[in-house]
């Protein structure tokens, strides 16, 4: 079968790799129908993630079950499934208490598991605990829903996690830092949580501003640093936002988040931290909390799935390009150069 392989900085290619086989009784083999390219894949692509050349890549996928180990429960060959960005057993203390991202048996695609999510097939360990059924052989999901269903693998639950951790309330003014796929999904999530006014701090890319407004952003601020803080306070007549949601993970974005955090509030964060150090003294005097981290996507998927299937939310609009698996090198280039927000790779036979 074919799969995307990381060869070194700015070099990915589609290579022939061995077909996956059932190795443990809890495994499933899934034929991938659609896979996402993630902002976090770009850290690997740019050589900033300490990933060895030759590694497989990708962690967002949905598809059809083609083979099941003897001990997999609740799934049948032919079922349509979506898979979270980390596999998890479904049985340990963390899985059963709502934090499958800390599963003691779990791991990441392409690392603890050899297979990754950008390829024709994947072996899924702990299939019972990991996969979520989205249709069966008699009722495949409508093709128009596939992009939104694919966001369940990562960016939509990640946005929901940030908003949940920030405690976004009905009618509130919520500030979202970041206009990438996760920031965009946080807008959907904040709208879903009933935020009255959503201010987004983003960059100067009109496609991102347009999508943010489509998702329900009230205002979009393109300044950075001190100017961004001034611009937000001008919009709010000097009042700090009720909630701040951080979806970038840089020192600069965290600094902005803390400066705009309202006393007594909790900053929700899901941006993978890069070079961020936290000075607790800055939080102490104003009773600022920080909550978030790697999203327990597997916990959120069953809750979000009915809303995606009914069309109540349409986070799939974050996929601003669709390419085939063979075009993966172009997909990475387009995302690296910010010429598209997020790419959906289709995996034809
Ligand atoms: Zn991702
Ligand atoms: Zn577990």
mmCIF file of C-alpha atoms and ligand atoms in Angstrom:
data_model
loop_
_atom_site.group_PDB
_atom_site.id
_atom_site.type_symbol
_atom_site.label_atom_id
_atom_site.label_comp_id
_atom_site.label_asym_id
_atom_site.label_seq_id
_atom_site.Cartn_x
_atom_site.Cartn_y
_atom_site.Cartn_z
ATOM 1 C CA UNK A 1 0.000 0.000 0.000
ATOM 2 C CA UNK A 2 0.961 3.659 -0.252
ATOM 3 C CA UNK A 3 1.650 5.980 2.692
ATOM 4 C CA UNK A 4 3.204 9.381 3.325
ATOM 5 C CA UNK A 5 6.780 9.211 4.624
ATOM 6 C CA UNK A 6 8.872 12.018 6.173
ATOM 7 C CA UNK A 7 12.316 12.011 4.539
ATOM 8 C CA UNK A 8 13.792 15.092 6.189
ATOM 9 C CA UNK A 9 13.054 18.807 6.502
ATOM 10 C CA UNK A 10 10.649 20.017 3.786
ATOM 11 C CA UNK A 11 10.617 16.592 2.164
ATOM 12 C CA UNK A 12 7.715 14.164 2.363
ATOM 13 C CA UNK A 13 6.882 11.577 -0.273
ATOM 14 C CA UNK A 14 4.299 8.897 -0.959
ATOM 15 C CA UNK A 15 5.999 5.508 -0.760
ATOM 16 C CA UNK A 16 5.111 1.841 -1.011
ATOM 17 C CA UNK A 17 5.085 0.344 2.504
ATOM 18 C CA UNK A 18 4.041 -3.102 3.809
ATOM 19 C CA UNK A 19 0.290 -3.680 4.138
ATOM 20 C CA UNK A 20 -0.760 -3.703 7.798
ATOM 21 C CA UNK A 21 -1.871 -6.992 9.338
ATOM 22 C CA UNK A 22 -3.776 -7.851 12.498
ATOM 23 C CA UNK A 23 -1.053 -8.320 15.134
ATOM 24 C CA UNK A 24 -3.110 -8.400 18.332
ATOM 25 C CA UNK A 25 -6.625 -9.624 19.025
ATOM 26 C CA UNK A 26 -7.724 -6.057 19.778
ATOM 27 C CA UNK A 27 -6.559 -4.642 16.423
ATOM 28 C CA UNK A 28 -8.621 -3.474 13.476
ATOM 29 C CA UNK A 29 -7.480 -2.741 9.940
ATOM 30 C CA UNK A 30 -9.093 0.386 8.520
ATOM 31 C CA UNK A 31 -9.101 1.381 4.876
ATOM 32 C CA UNK A 32 -8.620 5.135 4.981
ATOM 33 C CA UNK A 33 -11.089 7.189 2.945
ATOM 34 C CA UNK A 34 -10.075 10.672 4.073
ATOM 35 C CA UNK A 35 -7.069 11.959 6.030
ATOM 36 C CA UNK A 36 -6.191 15.416 7.328
ATOM 37 C CA UNK A 37 -2.917 17.293 7.291
ATOM 38 C CA UNK A 38 -2.494 18.997 10.651
ATOM 39 C CA UNK A 39 -0.681 22.118 11.798
ATOM 40 C CA UNK A 40 1.278 19.831 14.117
ATOM 41 C CA UNK A 41 2.395 17.756 11.092
ATOM 42 C CA UNK A 42 4.091 20.957 9.929
ATOM 43 C CA UNK A 43 6.417 20.858 12.958
ATOM 44 C CA UNK A 44 7.566 17.476 11.675
ATOM 45 C CA UNK A 45 7.677 18.708 8.066
ATOM 46 C CA UNK A 46 9.884 21.655 9.017
ATOM 47 C CA UNK A 47 12.260 19.388 10.930
ATOM 48 C CA UNK A 48 11.343 20.939 14.286
ATOM 49 C CA UNK A 49 9.766 17.888 15.927
ATOM 50 C CA UNK A 50 12.720 15.564 16.452
ATOM 51 C CA UNK A 51 11.188 12.962 14.125
ATOM 52 C CA UNK A 52 13.624 10.620 12.367
ATOM 53 C CA UNK A 53 13.799 10.437 8.580
ATOM 54 C CA UNK A 54 11.758 7.511 7.290
ATOM 55 C CA UNK A 55 8.956 7.967 9.842
ATOM 56 C CA UNK A 56 5.340 7.711 8.754
ATOM 57 C CA UNK A 57 3.178 10.755 9.329
ATOM 58 C CA UNK A 58 -0.462 11.778 9.869
ATOM 59 C CA UNK A 59 -2.903 11.262 12.720
ATOM 60 C CA UNK A 60 -6.327 12.376 11.444
ATOM 61 C CA UNK A 61 -8.306 9.822 9.457
ATOM 62 C CA UNK A 62 -11.641 8.153 8.875
ATOM 63 C CA UNK A 63 -12.504 5.129 6.817
ATOM 64 C CA UNK A 64 -13.999 1.657 6.637
ATOM 65 C CA UNK A 65 -13.118 -1.384 8.773
ATOM 66 C CA UNK A 66 -11.770 -4.186 6.562
ATOM 67 C CA UNK A 67 -10.559 -6.682 9.193
ATOM 68 C CA UNK A 68 -11.011 -7.208 12.930
ATOM 69 C CA UNK A 69 -9.092 -9.076 15.608
ATOM 70 C CA UNK A 70 -10.994 -11.688 17.643
ATOM 71 C CA UNK A 71 -11.421 -9.491 20.710
ATOM 72 C CA UNK A 72 -12.781 -6.318 19.123
ATOM 73 C CA UNK A 73 -16.283 -5.494 20.398
ATOM 74 C CA UNK A 74 -19.010 -3.322 18.923
ATOM 75 C CA UNK A 75 -17.565 -3.075 15.408
ATOM 76 C CA UNK A 76 -18.103 -5.059 12.219
ATOM 77 C CA UNK A 77 -16.284 -5.284 8.910
ATOM 78 C CA UNK A 78 -17.789 -2.609 6.660
ATOM 79 C CA UNK A 79 -18.388 -0.123 9.481
ATOM 80 C CA UNK A 80 -17.409 3.477 8.899
ATOM 81 C CA UNK A 81 -15.223 4.802 11.700
ATOM 82 C CA UNK A 82 -13.453 7.976 12.744
ATOM 83 C CA UNK A 83 -10.270 7.728 14.754
ATOM 84 C CA UNK A 84 -8.885 10.196 17.315
ATOM 85 C CA UNK A 85 -5.318 11.493 17.013
ATOM 86 C CA UNK A 86 -4.163 9.225 19.832
ATOM 87 C CA UNK A 87 -5.197 5.590 20.305
ATOM 88 C CA UNK A 88 -6.428 4.512 23.734
ATOM 89 C CA UNK A 89 -7.519 1.289 25.410
ATOM 90 C CA UNK A 90 -10.907 2.393 26.744
ATOM 91 C CA UNK A 91 -10.371 0.418 29.964
ATOM 92 C CA UNK A 92 -7.671 1.998 32.134
ATOM 93 C CA UNK A 93 -8.303 4.516 34.922
ATOM 94 C CA UNK A 94 -7.720 7.482 32.639
ATOM 95 C CA UNK A 95 -9.865 6.163 29.781
ATOM 96 C CA UNK A 96 -12.779 5.439 32.083
ATOM 97 C CA UNK A 97 -12.518 8.767 33.887
ATOM 98 C CA UNK A 98 -12.638 10.939 30.775
ATOM 99 C CA UNK A 99 -8.970 11.488 30.022
ATOM 100 C CA UNK A 100 -8.165 8.985 27.238
ATOM 101 C CA UNK A 101 -5.315 11.275 26.134
ATOM 102 C CA UNK A 102 -3.486 9.970 29.224
ATOM 103 C CA UNK A 103 -4.299 6.298 28.508
ATOM 104 C CA UNK A 104 -1.536 4.137 30.000
ATOM 105 C CA UNK A 105 -1.742 1.795 26.994
ATOM 106 C CA UNK A 106 -2.246 4.496 24.388
ATOM 107 C CA UNK A 107 0.055 6.242 21.985
ATOM 108 C CA UNK A 108 0.488 8.379 18.915
ATOM 109 C CA UNK A 109 0.237 7.359 15.278
ATOM 110 C CA UNK A 110 3.606 6.918 13.602
ATOM 111 C CA UNK A 111 5.376 6.782 16.992
ATOM 112 C CA UNK A 112 4.122 4.241 19.514
ATOM 113 C CA UNK A 113 2.114 2.755 16.618
ATOM 114 C CA UNK A 114 4.081 2.100 13.460
ATOM 115 C CA UNK A 115 1.248 3.046 11.148
ATOM 116 C CA UNK A 116 0.204 6.626 10.713
ATOM 117 C CA UNK A 117 -2.874 8.308 9.370
ATOM 118 C CA UNK A 118 -1.831 9.398 5.878
ATOM 119 C CA UNK A 119 -1.906 6.192 3.883
ATOM 120 C CA UNK A 120 -4.266 3.718 2.292
ATOM 121 C CA UNK A 121 -4.650 1.444 5.324
ATOM 122 C CA UNK A 122 -3.831 1.555 9.010
ATOM 123 C CA UNK A 123 -3.640 -0.970 11.832
ATOM 124 C CA UNK A 124 -5.557 0.431 14.796
ATOM 125 C CA UNK A 125 -4.496 -0.970 18.201
ATOM 126 C CA UNK A 126 -7.194 -1.182 20.913
ATOM 127 C CA UNK A 127 -9.862 -0.724 18.237
ATOM 128 C CA UNK A 128 -12.732 -1.108 20.734
ATOM 129 C CA UNK A 129 -11.486 1.774 22.835
ATOM 130 C CA UNK A 130 -10.152 3.910 20.003
ATOM 131 C CA UNK A 131 -12.520 3.893 17.026
ATOM 132 C CA UNK A 132 -15.938 5.542 16.930
ATOM 133 C CA UNK A 133 -18.517 4.189 14.497
ATOM 134 C CA UNK A 134 -20.020 6.807 12.163
ATOM 135 C CA UNK A 135 -21.981 4.535 9.817
ATOM 136 C CA UNK A 136 -22.171 0.956 8.573
ATOM 137 C CA UNK A 137 -22.124 -0.886 5.280
ATOM 138 C CA UNK A 138 -25.835 -0.145 4.753
ATOM 139 C CA UNK A 139 -25.654 3.496 5.826
ATOM 140 C CA UNK A 140 -22.443 5.172 4.780
ATOM 141 C CA UNK A 141 -22.203 8.780 5.939
ATOM 142 C CA UNK A 142 -23.190 11.314 3.287
ATOM 143 C CA UNK A 143 -20.076 12.298 1.378
ATOM 144 C CA UNK A 144 -20.791 15.982 2.067
ATOM 145 C CA UNK A 145 -20.360 15.249 5.799
ATOM 146 C CA UNK A 146 -16.921 13.650 5.505
ATOM 147 C CA UNK A 147 -14.912 16.867 6.061
ATOM 148 C CA UNK A 148 -16.810 17.692 9.264
ATOM 149 C CA UNK A 149 -16.596 14.066 10.427
ATOM 150 C CA UNK A 150 -12.840 14.171 9.828
ATOM 151 C CA UNK A 151 -12.473 17.205 12.118
ATOM 152 C CA UNK A 152 -13.627 14.903 14.942
ATOM 153 C CA UNK A 153 -10.218 13.204 14.750
ATOM 154 C CA UNK A 154 -8.495 16.239 16.191
ATOM 155 C CA UNK A 155 -9.202 19.898 15.517
ATOM 156 C CA UNK A 156 -12.877 20.096 16.477
ATOM 157 C CA UNK A 157 -12.600 18.267 19.833
ATOM 158 C CA UNK A 158 -9.377 20.204 20.456
ATOM 159 C CA UNK A 159 -11.236 23.487 19.961
ATOM 160 C CA UNK A 160 -14.051 22.221 22.176
ATOM 161 C CA UNK A 161 -11.534 21.236 24.850
ATOM 162 C CA UNK A 162 -10.025 24.732 24.902
ATOM 163 C CA UNK A 163 -13.437 26.344 25.192
ATOM 164 C CA UNK A 164 -14.558 23.859 27.845
ATOM 165 C CA UNK A 165 -11.416 24.390 29.910
ATOM 166 C CA UNK A 166 -11.844 28.159 29.666
ATOM 167 C CA UNK A 167 -15.390 27.718 30.980
ATOM 168 C CA UNK A 168 -16.978 29.799 28.215
ATOM 169 C CA UNK A 169 -20.439 30.893 29.318
ATOM 170 C CA UNK A 170 -23.627 31.955 27.553
ATOM 171 C CA UNK A 171 -23.670 35.574 26.491
ATOM 172 C CA UNK A 172 -19.997 36.079 27.349
ATOM 173 C CA UNK A 173 -17.340 37.972 25.445
ATOM 174 C CA UNK A 174 -14.763 35.362 24.478
ATOM 175 C CA UNK A 175 -11.332 36.052 23.027
ATOM 176 C CA UNK A 176 -9.822 33.350 20.835
ATOM 177 C CA UNK A 177 -6.115 33.601 20.043
ATOM 178 C CA UNK A 178 -5.238 31.855 16.778
ATOM 179 C CA UNK A 179 -6.860 31.573 13.362
ATOM 180 C CA UNK A 180 -5.534 28.162 12.288
ATOM 181 C CA UNK A 181 -7.771 25.095 12.094
ATOM 182 C CA UNK A 182 -7.888 24.713 15.888
ATOM 183 C CA UNK A 183 -8.606 28.403 16.491
ATOM 184 C CA UNK A 184 -11.338 28.217 13.849
ATOM 185 C CA UNK A 185 -12.849 25.155 15.543
ATOM 186 C CA UNK A 186 -12.660 27.004 18.874
ATOM 187 C CA UNK A 187 -14.893 29.659 17.301
ATOM 188 C CA UNK A 188 -17.417 26.933 16.395
ATOM 189 C CA UNK A 189 -17.093 25.599 19.939
ATOM 190 C CA UNK A 190 -17.528 29.015 21.560
ATOM 191 C CA UNK A 191 -20.631 29.652 19.441
ATOM 192 C CA UNK A 192 -21.899 26.232 20.489
ATOM 193 C CA UNK A 193 -21.262 27.149 24.143
ATOM 194 C CA UNK A 194 -23.384 30.271 23.677
ATOM 195 C CA UNK A 195 -20.720 32.987 23.667
ATOM 196 C CA UNK A 196 -22.365 36.285 22.798
ATOM 197 C CA UNK A 197 -19.366 38.031 21.298
ATOM 198 C CA UNK A 198 -16.305 36.284 19.892
ATOM 199 C CA UNK A 199 -13.166 38.299 19.201
ATOM 200 C CA UNK A 200 -10.436 36.515 17.266
ATOM 201 C CA UNK A 201 -6.746 37.411 17.195
ATOM 202 C CA UNK A 202 -5.385 36.244 13.869
ATOM 203 C CA UNK A 203 -2.978 37.080 11.101
ATOM 204 C CA UNK A 204 -3.285 39.056 7.921
ATOM 205 C CA UNK A 205 -4.760 36.311 5.775
ATOM 206 C CA UNK A 206 -8.175 37.314 4.495
ATOM 207 C CA UNK A 207 -9.259 33.685 3.954
ATOM 208 C CA UNK A 208 -8.856 33.052 7.686
ATOM 209 C CA UNK A 209 -10.783 36.173 8.639
ATOM 210 C CA UNK A 210 -13.553 35.225 6.236
ATOM 211 C CA UNK A 211 -13.807 31.690 7.649
ATOM 212 C CA UNK A 212 -13.716 33.009 11.234
ATOM 213 C CA UNK A 213 -16.691 35.248 10.469
ATOM 214 C CA UNK A 214 -18.505 32.381 8.743
ATOM 215 C CA UNK A 215 -18.015 30.347 11.933
ATOM 216 C CA UNK A 216 -19.402 33.135 14.102
ATOM 217 C CA UNK A 217 -16.552 35.486 15.020
ATOM 218 C CA UNK A 218 -17.854 38.966 15.767
ATOM 219 C CA UNK A 219 -14.546 40.760 15.280
ATOM 220 C CA UNK A 220 -11.149 39.851 13.871
ATOM 221 C CA UNK A 221 -7.995 41.619 15.061
ATOM 222 C CA UNK A 222 -4.813 41.343 12.972
ATOM 223 C CA UNK A 223 -2.409 43.263 15.212
ATOM 224 C CA UNK A 224 0.202 41.515 17.371
ATOM 225 C CA UNK A 225 1.622 42.033 20.850
ATOM 226 C CA UNK A 226 0.931 45.372 22.558
ATOM 227 C CA UNK A 227 -1.005 46.611 19.530
ATOM 228 C CA UNK A 228 -3.283 43.577 19.644
ATOM 229 C CA UNK A 229 -3.987 44.184 23.312
ATOM 230 C CA UNK A 230 -4.821 47.824 22.613
ATOM 231 C CA UNK A 231 -7.043 46.835 19.681
ATOM 232 C CA UNK A 232 -9.015 44.327 21.774
ATOM 233 C CA UNK A 233 -9.476 46.801 24.630
ATOM 234 C CA UNK A 234 -10.646 49.413 22.166
ATOM 235 C CA UNK A 235 -13.310 47.004 20.897
ATOM 236 C CA UNK A 236 -14.475 46.235 24.437
ATOM 237 C CA UNK A 237 -14.285 49.831 25.722
ATOM 238 C CA UNK A 238 -11.497 48.820 28.102
ATOM 239 C CA UNK A 239 -13.235 45.806 29.633
ATOM 240 C CA UNK A 240 -11.207 42.587 29.739
ATOM 241 C CA UNK A 241 -12.934 39.681 27.939
ATOM 242 C CA UNK A 242 -14.826 37.198 30.112
ATOM 243 C CA UNK A 243 -12.863 34.266 28.699
ATOM 244 C CA UNK A 244 -9.592 33.768 26.849
ATOM 245 C CA UNK A 245 -8.869 30.710 24.697
ATOM 246 C CA UNK A 246 -5.270 30.151 23.543
ATOM 247 C CA UNK A 247 -4.823 28.076 20.357
ATOM 248 C CA UNK A 248 -1.276 28.952 19.229
ATOM 249 C CA UNK A 249 1.248 27.915 21.902
ATOM 250 C CA UNK A 250 4.013 30.478 21.421
ATOM 251 C CA UNK A 251 5.517 32.694 24.133
ATOM 252 C CA UNK A 252 4.024 35.745 22.428
ATOM 253 C CA UNK A 253 0.500 34.342 22.218
ATOM 254 C CA UNK A 254 0.616 33.186 25.850
ATOM 255 C CA UNK A 255 1.804 36.613 26.933
ATOM 256 C CA UNK A 256 -1.133 38.204 25.113
ATOM 257 C CA UNK A 257 -3.521 35.653 26.646
ATOM 258 C CA UNK A 258 -2.321 36.449 30.172
ATOM 259 C CA UNK A 259 -2.411 40.195 29.663
ATOM 260 C CA UNK A 260 -6.001 40.032 28.459
ATOM 261 C CA UNK A 261 -7.187 37.435 30.997
ATOM 262 C CA UNK A 262 -9.853 38.751 33.290
ATOM 263 C CA UNK A 263 -9.148 38.481 37.057
ATOM 264 C CA UNK A 264 -10.744 35.289 38.334
ATOM 265 C CA UNK A 265 -10.921 33.664 34.894
ATOM 266 C CA UNK A 266 -9.206 30.571 33.539
ATOM 267 C CA UNK A 267 -7.259 30.661 30.285
ATOM 268 C CA UNK A 268 -8.114 27.564 28.236
ATOM 269 C CA UNK A 269 -5.144 26.439 26.150
ATOM 270 C CA UNK A 270 -4.560 23.788 23.536
ATOM 271 C CA UNK A 271 -1.748 25.281 21.463
ATOM 272 C CA UNK A 272 1.207 22.895 21.656
ATOM 273 C CA UNK A 273 3.655 24.990 23.753
ATOM 274 C CA UNK A 274 6.881 25.986 22.046
ATOM 275 C CA UNK A 275 9.283 27.974 24.210
ATOM 276 C CA UNK A 276 6.616 29.090 26.700
ATOM 277 C CA UNK A 277 7.646 29.635 30.314
ATOM 278 C CA UNK A 278 5.081 30.542 32.908
ATOM 279 C CA UNK A 279 5.644 33.062 35.692
ATOM 280 C CA UNK A 280 3.147 32.095 38.392
ATOM 281 C CA UNK A 281 3.586 35.462 40.068
ATOM 282 C CA UNK A 282 1.849 36.995 37.058
ATOM 283 C CA UNK A 283 -1.209 34.843 37.721
ATOM 284 C CA UNK A 284 -1.270 35.050 41.501
ATOM 285 C CA UNK A 285 -2.374 38.610 42.085
ATOM 286 C CA UNK A 286 -5.282 38.374 39.649
ATOM 287 C CA UNK A 287 -6.389 34.803 40.442
ATOM 288 C CA UNK A 288 -5.826 33.668 36.868
ATOM 289 C CA UNK A 289 -6.082 29.939 36.226
ATOM 290 C CA UNK A 290 -4.619 27.977 33.334
ATOM 291 C CA UNK A 291 -6.318 24.795 32.138
ATOM 292 C CA UNK A 292 -6.012 22.665 29.059
ATOM 293 C CA UNK A 293 -3.415 20.566 27.310
ATOM 294 C CA UNK A 294 -3.597 17.717 24.845
ATOM 295 C CA UNK A 295 -7.302 17.226 24.120
ATOM 296 C CA UNK A 296 -8.964 13.947 25.146
ATOM 297 C CA UNK A 297 -10.542 13.782 21.676
ATOM 298 C CA UNK A 298 -11.902 10.265 22.176
ATOM 299 C CA UNK A 299 -14.032 11.526 25.077
ATOM 300 C CA UNK A 300 -15.601 14.328 23.050
ATOM 301 C CA UNK A 301 -16.306 12.457 19.792
ATOM 302 C CA UNK A 302 -19.492 10.630 20.931
ATOM 303 C CA UNK A 303 -20.889 13.937 22.240
ATOM 304 C CA UNK A 304 -20.064 15.897 19.072
ATOM 305 C CA UNK A 305 -20.915 13.209 16.501
ATOM 306 C CA UNK A 306 -24.727 13.698 16.503
ATOM 307 C CA UNK A 307 -24.294 17.445 15.980
ATOM 308 C CA UNK A 308 -21.996 16.828 13.006
ATOM 309 C CA UNK A 309 -24.277 14.169 11.497
ATOM 310 C CA UNK A 310 -27.313 16.450 11.814
ATOM 311 C CA UNK A 311 -25.465 19.407 10.294
ATOM 312 C CA UNK A 312 -25.996 21.487 13.462
ATOM 313 C CA UNK A 313 -22.279 22.312 13.292
ATOM 314 C CA UNK A 314 -20.119 22.298 10.159
ATOM 315 C CA UNK A 315 -16.487 22.511 11.257
ATOM 316 C CA UNK A 316 -15.458 20.757 8.004
ATOM 317 C CA UNK A 317 -15.174 24.183 6.379
ATOM 318 C CA UNK A 318 -11.659 24.325 7.911
ATOM 319 C CA UNK A 319 -10.602 22.061 5.047
ATOM 320 C CA UNK A 320 -9.934 24.720 2.449
ATOM 321 C CA UNK A 321 -8.279 22.312 -0.026
ATOM 322 C CA UNK A 322 -8.924 18.731 -1.088
ATOM 323 C CA UNK A 323 -6.122 16.744 -2.741
ATOM 324 C CA UNK A 324 -5.411 13.060 -3.310
ATOM 325 C CA UNK A 325 -2.993 11.035 -1.190
ATOM 326 C CA UNK A 326 -0.503 11.106 -4.091
ATOM 327 C CA UNK A 327 -0.526 14.898 -3.875
ATOM 328 C CA UNK A 328 0.549 14.921 -0.201
ATOM 329 C CA UNK A 329 3.874 16.706 -0.935
ATOM 330 C CA UNK A 330 1.887 19.587 -2.470
ATOM 331 C CA UNK A 331 -0.495 19.567 0.504
ATOM 332 C CA UNK A 332 2.408 20.103 2.909
ATOM 333 C CA UNK A 333 3.856 22.836 0.733
ATOM 334 C CA UNK A 334 0.526 24.702 0.539
ATOM 335 C CA UNK A 335 0.020 24.520 4.298
ATOM 336 C CA UNK A 336 3.621 25.448 5.090
ATOM 337 C CA UNK A 337 3.306 28.532 2.875
ATOM 338 C CA UNK A 338 -0.088 29.374 4.411
ATOM 339 C CA UNK A 339 -1.710 29.219 1.004
ATOM 340 C CA UNK A 340 -4.491 27.095 2.465
ATOM 341 C CA UNK A 341 -5.756 26.586 6.013
ATOM 342 C CA UNK A 342 -6.026 22.807 6.072
ATOM 343 C CA UNK A 343 -5.886 20.035 3.475
ATOM 344 C CA UNK A 344 -8.098 16.969 3.236
ATOM 345 C CA UNK A 345 -6.403 14.076 1.450
ATOM 346 C CA UNK A 346 -8.698 11.616 -0.272
ATOM 347 C CA UNK A 347 -7.466 8.059 -0.581
ATOM 348 C CA UNK A 348 -8.814 6.469 -3.775
ATOM 349 C CA UNK A 349 -8.349 2.715 -4.406
HETATM 350 ZN ZN1 LIG B 1 -4.027 17.025 14.103
HETATM 351 ZN ZN1 LIG B 2 -6.696 3.533 28.537
#
